Amino acid sequence: MKFKMKKLIISIFASLLLFSCHKEEIEEPITNSIFMLDSEWENQNGEKLKLASLQGKTLVMVMIYTSCRTACPRLTGDMRRIDMEVGNKYDKETRYVLVSIDPKTDTVEKMKQYLIDNEMTGEQWLFLRSDEKNTKELANVLAMKYKQISPIDFSHSNIISVFSKQGVLTYQKEGLEIDITSVAQEIKNQQNK
Amino acid sequence: MKPLFAVCLVIVFIFSCESYPKQEPNFASYKHELVHVDNTKKLVTVEGGFFKPFFEVEENQKLEVPSFLIDETPVTNAEYLEFVKANPHWRKSNVPRIYADSTYLRNWVNDTVFAEGILPDAPVTNISWFAAKAYSESVGKRLPTIEEWEYAAQADHKKPNATADPEFTKYILRSYQTKDNKRRAVGTERPNYWGIYDMYGLVWEWTDNFNEVMLSGESRNDNSKSENLFCAGAAISTQDLTNYAAFIRYAMRGSLKANYCVNNLGFRCAQDIN
């Protein structure tokens, strides 16, 4: 009897074991990750990178341009406040990414200066630029609208997006009076997954 | 003895799953290269000119549209099939969701077979912007801009700009009311002044810069000029109040996301003149 019982327990555990590990394998592959985009970007230090190199970090992204006088400074402020709300202990695992919609004007030097001026010099801050084609592709992935309306100005949507560590868009907030706390909470949720 | 045994099992259990760590997907290896596809579709020349945009940023603003080439007809199912044969990563079963939603090529039974009743020569629909763009590149062309498309679409059968003709507006609006046109073959109706078929009456068409249309006034905080489009200001600045048809097209563009696949939305390609 005792022996049978043992056998039973072993077989239950064995099947549980098989089953639990098997589950991971049959998961649908992720195909909506921004890490699948092939585009090459340049950061504020002039280093070239692909988005896939950010895999494993939670991303918070906003598309702006440095010569913008109205909405972008506010969006930038929102990003900084989100970072403050989330707190330092998450900085290693998070990247706050500004992406230029005006890559012609926003050179590496301009991006670097913009981050300095806005006190965004920690390792968690990234400012990216690419060519117009790649910029448009990324904007379309974010459902972000923009249009150049004069040699120096763009009209654009104001969207802050959060991506999981696998590059899947999990949260977007649109507008200029957004609730910082909800974005910060989402970032923490992603970290704790 | 028994508790020890149980503890051992639990440990084995925990470790066994750790020894098979969840495989991190390798996104960097996703295939992007486009294979060139030969395509014989005829392009027609549209001579450039000045164009009064549907909504003007400044009073009496006119945009210059340089001369360009545009496909005579929308891209068909048969033509798109050649593209996915050469570019397997754009097949229905392979396309990543970031580039096309789950309704991509809905009228196709599988990767290479159309559903019954779908003509090879009918325009391909349920196509995302990313897909339309990839196709265009593979045949050495590009998508037309909103301005090019609208400029070419001002023509009726006889003149390059028929927008002042109320009959023309009626014709367009009538065509928008007809359902299930998308199943018809391309190029069967009369071409317009430039020799272009099916600008109206078959499918809606993607444009390269569709994402420049902002409907929600979300940019108003940034730039007051562009809020003219759909706020109260629109009624005054929309240059042609009778041009309801153009309004519908702009509203359609503004509501799209680039991975949307819609059953009456197709595309045609354009090309620069060199």
Coordinates of C-alpha atoms in Angstrom, one line a residue, chain B residues 31-231:
Chain B
K31 CA 14.0 38.5 -41.5
H32 CA 13.6 41.9 -43.2
E33 CA 15.3 41.6 -46.6
L34 CA 12.9 42.3 -49.4
V35 CA 13.3 40.2 -52.6
H36 CA 12.7 42.1 -55.8
V37 CA 9.6 41.2 -57.7
D38 CA 9.2 41.8 -61.4
N39 CA 6.0 43.6 -62.1
T40 CA 4.7 44.8 -65.5
K41 CA 1.9 47.1 -64.3
K42 CA 1.7 50.2 -66.3
L43 CA 2.4 53.5 -64.7
V44 CA 0.9 56.7 -66.1
T45 CA 2.3 60.2 -65.9
V46 CA 0.5 62.8 -63.9
E47 CA 1.7 66.3 -64.8
G48 CA 2.5 68.4 -61.8
G49 CA 0.6 71.5 -60.9
F50 CA -0.8 73.5 -58.0
F51 CA -3.3 72.0 -55.7
K52 CA -5.5 73.6 -53.2
P53 CA -5.4 71.2 -50.2
F54 CA -8.6 70.1 -48.7
F55 CA -7.9 72.1 -45.6
E56 CA -5.5 75.0 -45.8
V57 CA -2.9 76.0 -43.3
E58 CA -2.9 79.5 -44.6
E59 CA -5.5 81.4 -46.6
N60 CA -5.5 80.5 -50.3
Q61 CA -2.5 78.3 -49.7
K62 CA -1.6 76.2 -52.8
L63 CA 0.7 73.3 -52.7
E64 CA 2.8 72.4 -55.6
V65 CA 2.7 68.8 -56.6
P66 CA 5.6 67.9 -58.9
S67 CA 5.0 65.5 -61.8
F68 CA 4.9 61.8 -60.8
L69 CA 4.1 58.4 -62.1
I70 CA 1.2 56.3 -60.6
D71 CA -0.1 52.8 -61.2
E72 CA -2.8 52.6 -63.7
T73 CA -4.8 50.4 -61.4
P74 CA -4.8 49.2 -57.8
V75 CA -2.5 46.3 -56.9
T76 CA -4.4 43.0 -57.5
N77 CA -4.6 39.7 -55.6
A78 CA -2.6 38.0 -58.3
E79 CA 0.2 40.6 -58.1
Y80 CA 0.3 40.5 -54.3
L81 CA 0.5 36.7 -54.5
E82 CA 3.8 37.0 -56.5
F83 CA 5.1 39.3 -53.8
V84 CA 4.4 36.8 -50.9
K85 CA 5.7 33.9 -53.0
A86 CA 9.0 35.8 -53.3
N87 CA 8.9 37.2 -49.7
P88 CA 7.7 34.4 -47.4
H89 CA 7.9 36.6 -44.3
W90 CA 5.0 38.6 -45.7
R91 CA 2.8 35.5 -46.0
K92 CA -0.4 35.3 -44.0
S93 CA 1.0 32.7 -41.7
N94 CA 4.3 34.5 -41.1
V95 CA 3.5 38.2 -40.9
P96 CA 4.3 39.6 -37.5
R97 CA 1.4 41.3 -35.7
I98 CA 3.4 44.5 -35.4
Y99 CA 3.1 44.8 -39.2
A100 CA -0.4 43.5 -39.8
D101 CA -3.4 42.7 -37.6
S102 CA -5.1 39.4 -37.6
T103 CA -7.4 40.2 -40.5
Y104 CA -4.4 40.5 -42.9
L105 CA -5.4 38.9 -46.3
R106 CA -8.6 37.7 -44.8
N107 CA -10.0 36.7 -48.2
W108 CA -7.2 34.3 -48.7
V109 CA -7.7 30.7 -47.6
N110 CA -4.1 30.2 -46.8
D111 CA -0.7 31.6 -47.8
T112 CA -1.2 31.3 -51.5
V113 CA -4.8 30.5 -52.3
F114 CA -7.7 33.0 -52.6
A115 CA -11.1 32.2 -51.2
E116 CA -13.8 31.2 -53.6
G117 CA -15.3 34.1 -55.5
I118 CA -12.2 36.2 -55.1
L119 CA -10.9 37.2 -58.5
P120 CA -7.1 37.3 -59.1
D121 CA -7.7 40.6 -60.9
A122 CA -9.7 42.2 -58.1
P123 CA -7.8 44.6 -55.9
V124 CA -6.0 43.1 -52.9
T125 CA -7.5 44.3 -49.6
N126 CA -7.0 43.6 -45.9
I127 CA -3.5 44.9 -46.4
S128 CA -1.7 47.0 -43.8
W129 CA 0.3 50.1 -44.5
F130 CA 3.5 48.2 -43.7
A131 CA 2.6 45.5 -46.2
A132 CA 1.6 48.0 -48.9
K133 CA 4.9 49.8 -48.3
A134 CA 6.9 46.6 -48.5
Y135 CA 5.2 45.5 -51.7
S136 CA 5.9 48.9 -53.3
E137 CA 9.5 48.7 -52.4
S138 CA 9.8 45.1 -53.8
V139 CA 8.6 46.3 -57.2
G140 CA 10.8 49.3 -57.2
K141 CA 8.1 51.8 -56.5
R142 CA 6.7 53.6 -53.5
L143 CA 3.3 54.6 -52.1
P144 CA 1.8 57.9 -53.3
T145 CA 1.5 60.8 -50.9
I146 CA -1.9 62.1 -49.8
E147 CA -1.2 65.1 -52.0
E148 CA -0.3 63.1 -55.1
W149 CA -3.3 60.9 -54.7
E150 CA -5.7 63.7 -54.1
Y151 CA -4.2 65.7 -57.0
A152 CA -4.6 62.8 -59.4
A153 CA -8.1 62.2 -58.1
Q154 CA -9.3 65.7 -59.0
A155 CA -9.6 64.6 -62.6
D156 CA -12.7 63.3 -64.3
H157 CA -12.7 61.7 -67.7
K158 CA -12.1 64.9 -69.6
K159 CA -10.2 67.4 -67.5
P160 CA -7.4 67.3 -64.9
N161 CA -9.4 69.2 -62.3
A162 CA -13.2 68.6 -62.1
T163 CA -13.7 69.6 -58.5
A164 CA -15.8 72.6 -59.4
D165 CA -18.2 70.3 -61.3
P166 CA -21.2 69.3 -59.0
E167 CA -21.8 66.3 -61.2
F168 CA -18.3 65.0 -60.5
T169 CA -18.9 65.3 -56.7
K170 CA -22.2 63.5 -57.1
Y171 CA -20.4 60.7 -59.0
I172 CA -17.8 60.3 -56.3
L173 CA -20.4 60.2 -53.5
R174 CA -22.5 57.7 -55.4
S175 CA -19.5 55.5 -55.8
Y176 CA -18.9 55.6 -52.1
Q177 CA -22.3 54.3 -51.4
T178 CA -22.0 51.2 -53.6
K179 CA -21.1 48.1 -51.6
D180 CA -18.9 45.2 -52.3
N181 CA -17.1 46.9 -55.2
K182 CA -13.9 45.4 -54.0
R183 CA -14.8 42.1 -55.7
R184 CA -14.7 43.6 -59.1
A185 CA -11.7 43.3 -61.4
V186 CA -9.5 46.4 -61.7
G187 CA -9.4 48.5 -64.9
T188 CA -12.9 47.8 -66.2
E189 CA -14.4 51.3 -65.9
R190 CA -13.4 54.4 -67.9
P191 CA -10.0 55.9 -66.9
N192 CA -9.7 59.5 -65.8
Y193 CA -8.0 62.3 -67.7
W194 CA -4.5 61.0 -66.8
G195 CA -5.4 57.4 -67.8
I196 CA -5.8 56.2 -64.2
Y197 CA -8.5 53.6 -63.4
D198 CA -10.5 53.1 -60.3
M199 CA -9.7 56.1 -58.3
Y200 CA -13.3 55.9 -57.2
G201 CA -15.7 53.1 -56.9
L202 CA -13.5 50.1 -56.1
V203 CA -11.5 50.4 -52.9
W204 CA -10.0 53.0 -50.5
E205 CA -6.3 53.3 -50.9
W206 CA -3.4 53.7 -48.6
T207 CA -1.1 56.7 -48.9
D208 CA 2.4 57.0 -47.7
N209 CA 1.8 59.8 -45.3
F210 CA -1.7 58.9 -44.0
N211 CA -0.4 59.5 -40.5
E212 CA -0.1 63.2 -41.1
V213 CA -3.9 63.5 -40.8
M214 CA -4.8 64.5 -37.2
L215 CA -8.5 64.1 -36.4
S216 CA -8.7 64.5 -32.7
G217 CA -7.3 68.0 -32.5
E218 CA -4.6 66.5 -30.4
S219 CA -2.1 68.9 -31.8
R220 CA -4.1 72.0 -30.8
N221 CA -2.0 72.5 -27.7
D222 CA 1.0 72.6 -29.9
N223 CA 0.1 74.5 -32.9
S224 CA -3.2 76.3 -33.3
K225 CA -3.1 76.4 -37.0
S226 CA -3.6 72.7 -37.5
E227 CA -6.7 72.6 -35.3
N228 CA -8.5 74.2 -38.2
L229 CA -9.0 70.8 -39.7
F230 CA -11.8 69.4 -37.5
C231 CA -12.7 71.9 -34.9

